[in-house]
Amino acid sequence: MNTHAPCLVDSDYGASNILMRLTQKGWMVSGILDWEFAYSGSTLADIGHILRHPLGAKSRFEQNLIDSFVKNGGFLPTKWKVMSKLLYLLGLNFSIEQL
């Protein structure tokens, strides 16, 4: 897996945990909530989480997210989509075991 160094992964990165604000440049993320399952890992786990239903099913959401991620310095390996789904599922399994 050719990725950057581990980073802080929210592990619950979804629409209900993202604070947005309207700026002169448009809508911008102003904060991320709900960090109790956070860990050090790959950003692909959070990508897999946010691309699940319902946001991932919305027209153009995936492409806009990925374009913005890469534009702002994010790295995506060749099979990023498969890896992000697998990492999301592993994180979900870990979260269930913690209950």
Short mmCIF file of N, CA and C in Angstrom, two decimals:
data_model
loop_
_atom_site.label_atom_id
_atom_site.label_comp_id
_atom_site.label_asym_id
_atom_site.label_seq_id
_atom_site.Cartn_x
_atom_site.Cartn_y
_atom_site.Cartn_z
N MET A 1 0.85 -1.18 0.00
CA MET A 1 0.00 0.00 0.00
C MET A 1 0.89 1.24 0.00
N ASN A 2 0.85 1.99 -1.05
CA ASN A 2 1.67 3.18 -1.20
C ASN A 2 0.90 4.40 -0.73
N THR A 3 1.01 4.74 0.55
CA THR A 3 0.28 5.88 1.10
C THR A 3 1.22 6.76 1.90
N HIS A 4 0.75 7.90 2.27
CA HIS A 4 1.51 8.80 3.13
C HIS A 4 1.54 8.25 4.55
N ALA A 5 2.29 8.91 5.39
CA ALA A 5 2.39 8.51 6.79
C ALA A 5 1.01 8.52 7.45
N PRO A 6 0.83 7.73 8.50
CA PRO A 6 -0.46 7.72 9.21
C PRO A 6 -0.85 9.12 9.67
N CYS A 7 -2.14 9.34 9.75
CA CYS A 7 -2.67 10.61 10.23
C CYS A 7 -3.83 10.33 11.18
N LEU A 8 -4.40 11.37 11.74
CA LEU A 8 -5.54 11.21 12.63
C LEU A 8 -6.79 10.88 11.80
N VAL A 9 -7.39 9.74 12.09
CA VAL A 9 -8.58 9.28 11.39
C VAL A 9 -9.76 9.44 12.34
N ASP A 10 -10.80 10.11 11.91
CA ASP A 10 -11.99 10.35 12.75
C ASP A 10 -12.74 9.06 13.02
N SER A 11 -12.86 8.22 12.03
CA SER A 11 -13.54 6.93 12.11
C SER A 11 -15.06 7.03 12.21
N ASP A 12 -15.59 8.23 12.17
CA ASP A 12 -17.04 8.44 12.13
C ASP A 12 -17.31 9.67 11.27
N TYR A 13 -16.58 9.76 10.17
CA TYR A 13 -16.58 10.93 9.31
C TYR A 13 -17.80 10.91 8.39
N GLY A 14 -18.87 11.53 8.84
CA GLY A 14 -20.10 11.58 8.09
C GLY A 14 -20.73 12.95 8.17
N ALA A 15 -21.76 13.17 7.40
CA ALA A 15 -22.40 14.49 7.29
C ALA A 15 -22.85 15.05 8.64
N SER A 16 -23.33 14.20 9.52
CA SER A 16 -23.84 14.71 10.80
C SER A 16 -22.72 15.15 11.74
N ASN A 17 -21.47 14.86 11.40
CA ASN A 17 -20.33 15.24 12.25
C ASN A 17 -19.44 16.30 11.62
N ILE A 18 -19.90 16.91 10.54
CA ILE A 18 -19.11 17.93 9.86
C ILE A 18 -19.83 19.28 9.97
N LEU A 19 -19.16 20.26 10.56
CA LEU A 19 -19.70 21.61 10.66
C LEU A 19 -19.26 22.40 9.43
N MET A 20 -20.18 23.10 8.82
CA MET A 20 -19.90 23.88 7.62
C MET A 20 -20.22 25.35 7.88
N ARG A 21 -19.53 26.23 7.15
CA ARG A 21 -19.88 27.66 7.20
C ARG A 21 -19.76 28.23 5.80
N LEU A 22 -20.57 29.20 5.53
CA LEU A 22 -20.57 29.86 4.23
C LEU A 22 -19.56 30.99 4.25
N THR A 23 -18.63 30.98 3.32
CA THR A 23 -17.62 32.03 3.19
C THR A 23 -17.79 32.70 1.83
N GLN A 24 -16.96 33.68 1.55
CA GLN A 24 -17.02 34.34 0.25
C GLN A 24 -16.64 33.39 -0.88
N LYS A 25 -15.88 32.32 -0.56
CA LYS A 25 -15.48 31.34 -1.56
C LYS A 25 -16.46 30.19 -1.67
N GLY A 26 -17.49 30.18 -0.85
CA GLY A 26 -18.48 29.10 -0.84
C GLY A 26 -18.47 28.38 0.49
N TRP A 27 -19.05 27.20 0.53
CA TRP A 27 -19.13 26.43 1.76
C TRP A 27 -17.78 25.82 2.09
N MET A 28 -17.38 25.93 3.37
CA MET A 28 -16.10 25.39 3.84
C MET A 28 -16.33 24.61 5.13
N VAL A 29 -15.53 23.59 5.35
CA VAL A 29 -15.59 22.84 6.60
C VAL A 29 -15.02 23.73 7.70
N SER A 30 -15.77 23.88 8.79
CA SER A 30 -15.29 24.69 9.91
C SER A 30 -14.99 23.85 11.15
N GLY A 31 -15.38 22.59 11.14
CA GLY A 31 -15.08 21.73 12.27
C GLY A 31 -15.56 20.31 12.05
N ILE A 32 -14.94 19.39 12.76
CA ILE A 32 -15.32 17.98 12.73
C ILE A 32 -15.64 17.56 14.17
N LEU A 33 -16.78 16.92 14.37
CA LEU A 33 -17.23 16.50 15.70
C LEU A 33 -17.08 14.99 15.89
N ASP A 34 -17.23 14.56 17.13
CA ASP A 34 -17.41 13.14 17.45
C ASP A 34 -16.14 12.33 17.20
N TRP A 35 -15.15 12.49 18.07
CA TRP A 35 -13.83 11.88 17.88
C TRP A 35 -13.57 10.67 18.78
N GLU A 36 -14.59 10.10 19.43
CA GLU A 36 -14.31 9.05 20.41
C GLU A 36 -13.73 7.76 19.82
N PHE A 37 -13.89 7.54 18.52
CA PHE A 37 -13.33 6.34 17.89
C PHE A 37 -12.10 6.66 17.04
N ALA A 38 -11.51 7.85 17.21
CA ALA A 38 -10.37 8.27 16.40
C ALA A 38 -9.14 7.40 16.67
N TYR A 39 -8.31 7.27 15.64
CA TYR A 39 -7.06 6.51 15.75
C TYR A 39 -6.08 7.01 14.70
N SER A 40 -4.85 6.56 14.78
CA SER A 40 -3.82 6.89 13.80
C SER A 40 -3.89 5.86 12.68
N GLY A 41 -4.08 6.34 11.44
CA GLY A 41 -4.21 5.40 10.33
C GLY A 41 -4.23 6.12 8.99
N SER A 42 -4.88 5.52 8.03
CA SER A 42 -4.94 6.04 6.67
C SER A 42 -6.19 6.89 6.46
N THR A 43 -6.04 7.98 5.73
CA THR A 43 -7.18 8.82 5.38
C THR A 43 -8.21 8.05 4.56
N LEU A 44 -7.79 6.94 3.96
CA LEU A 44 -8.72 6.14 3.16
C LEU A 44 -9.88 5.60 4.01
N ALA A 45 -9.65 5.40 5.29
CA ALA A 45 -10.72 4.91 6.16
C ALA A 45 -11.85 5.94 6.26
N ASP A 46 -11.49 7.21 6.43
CA ASP A 46 -12.51 8.26 6.49
C ASP A 46 -13.17 8.46 5.12
N ILE A 47 -12.41 8.32 4.06
CA ILE A 47 -13.00 8.42 2.72
C ILE A 47 -14.04 7.31 2.53
N GLY A 48 -13.69 6.10 2.94
CA GLY A 48 -14.63 4.99 2.85
C GLY A 48 -15.88 5.25 3.67
N HIS A 49 -15.70 5.86 4.83
CA HIS A 49 -16.84 6.13 5.72
C HIS A 49 -17.79 7.17 5.10
N ILE A 50 -17.24 8.25 4.60
CA ILE A 50 -18.12 9.32 4.09
C ILE A 50 -18.75 8.94 2.75
N LEU A 51 -18.14 8.00 2.02
CA LEU A 51 -18.71 7.60 0.73
C LEU A 51 -19.77 6.51 0.84
N ARG A 52 -20.09 6.11 2.06
CA ARG A 52 -21.17 5.13 2.21
C ARG A 52 -22.51 5.85 1.99
N HIS A 53 -23.57 5.11 1.91
CA HIS A 53 -24.90 5.67 1.73
C HIS A 53 -25.27 6.53 2.93
N PRO A 54 -25.88 7.68 2.83
CA PRO A 54 -26.51 8.26 1.66
C PRO A 54 -25.62 9.19 0.85
N LEU A 55 -24.54 9.77 1.45
CA LEU A 55 -23.76 10.76 0.70
C LEU A 55 -23.10 10.17 -0.53
N GLY A 56 -22.55 8.98 -0.42
CA GLY A 56 -21.87 8.35 -1.54
C GLY A 56 -22.78 8.07 -2.72
N ALA A 57 -24.08 8.02 -2.47
CA ALA A 57 -25.05 7.75 -3.54
C ALA A 57 -25.49 9.03 -4.26
N LYS A 58 -25.14 10.18 -3.71
CA LYS A 58 -25.56 11.45 -4.32
C LYS A 58 -24.76 11.74 -5.58
N SER A 59 -25.43 12.26 -6.57
CA SER A 59 -24.82 12.60 -7.84
C SER A 59 -23.63 13.53 -7.65
N ARG A 60 -22.50 13.18 -8.20
CA ARG A 60 -21.26 13.97 -8.21
C ARG A 60 -20.58 14.10 -6.85
N PHE A 61 -21.16 13.61 -5.75
CA PHE A 61 -20.55 13.80 -4.44
C PHE A 61 -19.16 13.17 -4.39
N GLU A 62 -19.06 11.91 -4.83
CA GLU A 62 -17.78 11.21 -4.77
C GLU A 62 -16.71 11.97 -5.57
N GLN A 63 -17.02 12.33 -6.79
CA GLN A 63 -16.01 12.99 -7.62
C GLN A 63 -15.61 14.34 -7.04
N ASN A 64 -16.57 15.11 -6.52
CA ASN A 64 -16.24 16.40 -5.91
C ASN A 64 -15.37 16.22 -4.66
N LEU A 65 -15.68 15.22 -3.84
CA LEU A 65 -14.90 14.94 -2.64
C LEU A 65 -13.47 14.57 -3.02
N ILE A 66 -13.32 13.64 -3.96
CA ILE A 66 -11.99 13.17 -4.35
C ILE A 66 -11.20 14.28 -5.02
N ASP A 67 -11.83 15.05 -5.89
CA ASP A 67 -11.14 16.16 -6.54
C ASP A 67 -10.61 17.16 -5.51
N SER A 68 -11.44 17.49 -4.52
CA SER A 68 -11.04 18.42 -3.48
C SER A 68 -9.93 17.84 -2.61
N PHE A 69 -10.04 16.56 -2.28
CA PHE A 69 -9.03 15.87 -1.47
C PHE A 69 -7.66 15.94 -2.15
N VAL A 70 -7.60 15.60 -3.43
CA VAL A 70 -6.34 15.61 -4.18
C VAL A 70 -5.83 17.04 -4.38
N LYS A 71 -6.73 17.96 -4.68
CA LYS A 71 -6.36 19.36 -4.89
C LYS A 71 -5.70 19.95 -3.64
N ASN A 72 -6.12 19.47 -2.47
CA ASN A 72 -5.59 19.99 -1.21
C ASN A 72 -4.48 19.13 -0.63
N GLY A 73 -3.84 18.32 -1.48
CA GLY A 73 -2.65 17.59 -1.06
C GLY A 73 -2.86 16.14 -0.69
N GLY A 74 -4.08 15.63 -0.78
CA GLY A 74 -4.33 14.23 -0.46
C GLY A 74 -3.75 13.29 -1.50
N PHE A 75 -3.36 12.12 -1.08
CA PHE A 75 -2.79 11.11 -1.97
C PHE A 75 -3.76 9.95 -2.10
N LEU A 76 -3.99 9.49 -3.32
CA LEU A 76 -4.84 8.33 -3.57
C LEU A 76 -4.06 7.26 -4.33
N PRO A 77 -3.91 6.08 -3.75
CA PRO A 77 -3.25 4.99 -4.47
C PRO A 77 -4.14 4.49 -5.60
N THR A 78 -3.61 3.64 -6.45
CA THR A 78 -4.33 3.14 -7.62
C THR A 78 -5.68 2.53 -7.27
N LYS A 79 -5.75 1.69 -6.28
CA LYS A 79 -7.00 1.01 -5.92
C LYS A 79 -7.61 1.64 -4.66
N TRP A 80 -7.65 2.96 -4.63
CA TRP A 80 -8.11 3.67 -3.45
C TRP A 80 -9.54 3.33 -3.06
N LYS A 81 -10.40 3.12 -4.04
CA LYS A 81 -11.81 2.89 -3.73
C LYS A 81 -12.01 1.57 -2.98
N VAL A 82 -11.39 0.52 -3.46
CA VAL A 82 -11.49 -0.79 -2.80
C VAL A 82 -10.86 -0.72 -1.41
N MET A 83 -9.67 -0.10 -1.33
CA MET A 83 -8.99 -0.01 -0.04
C MET A 83 -9.79 0.82 0.96
N SER A 84 -10.41 1.90 0.51
CA SER A 84 -11.19 2.74 1.44
C SER A 84 -12.40 1.99 1.97
N LYS A 85 -13.05 1.20 1.13
CA LYS A 85 -14.19 0.40 1.59
C LYS A 85 -13.76 -0.65 2.60
N LEU A 86 -12.63 -1.30 2.34
CA LEU A 86 -12.12 -2.32 3.27
C LEU A 86 -11.73 -1.70 4.61
N LEU A 87 -11.05 -0.56 4.57
CA LEU A 87 -10.67 0.10 5.82
C LEU A 87 -11.89 0.58 6.59
N TYR A 88 -12.91 1.06 5.90
CA TYR A 88 -14.15 1.45 6.57
C TYR A 88 -14.76 0.25 7.27
N LEU A 89 -14.83 -0.89 6.58
CA LEU A 89 -15.41 -2.10 7.18
C LEU A 89 -14.60 -2.59 8.37
N LEU A 90 -13.28 -2.51 8.29
CA LEU A 90 -12.44 -2.89 9.43
C LEU A 90 -12.68 -1.97 10.62
N GLY A 91 -12.80 -0.67 10.35
CA GLY A 91 -13.09 0.28 11.42
C GLY A 91 -14.45 0.07 12.04
N LEU A 92 -15.42 -0.27 11.22
CA LEU A 92 -16.76 -0.56 11.72
C LEU A 92 -16.73 -1.78 12.63
N ASN A 93 -16.00 -2.82 12.23
CA ASN A 93 -15.87 -4.02 13.05
C ASN A 93 -15.21 -3.68 14.38
N PHE A 94 -14.15 -2.87 14.35
CA PHE A 94 -13.46 -2.48 15.58
C PHE A 94 -14.41 -1.69 16.49
N SER A 95 -15.19 -0.78 15.94
CA SER A 95 -16.13 0.02 16.72
C SER A 95 -17.18 -0.84 17.39
N ILE A 96 -17.68 -1.84 16.68
CA ILE A 96 -18.68 -2.74 17.25
C ILE A 96 -18.09 -3.53 18.40
N GLU A 97 -16.84 -3.97 18.26
CA GLU A 97 -16.18 -4.74 19.32
C GLU A 97 -15.98 -3.91 20.57
N GLN A 98 -15.89 -2.58 20.45
CA GLN A 98 -15.68 -1.70 21.60
C GLN A 98 -16.95 -1.45 22.40
N LEU A 99 -18.11 -1.80 21.86
CA LEU A 99 -19.38 -1.55 22.55
C LEU A 99 -19.57 -2.48 23.71
#
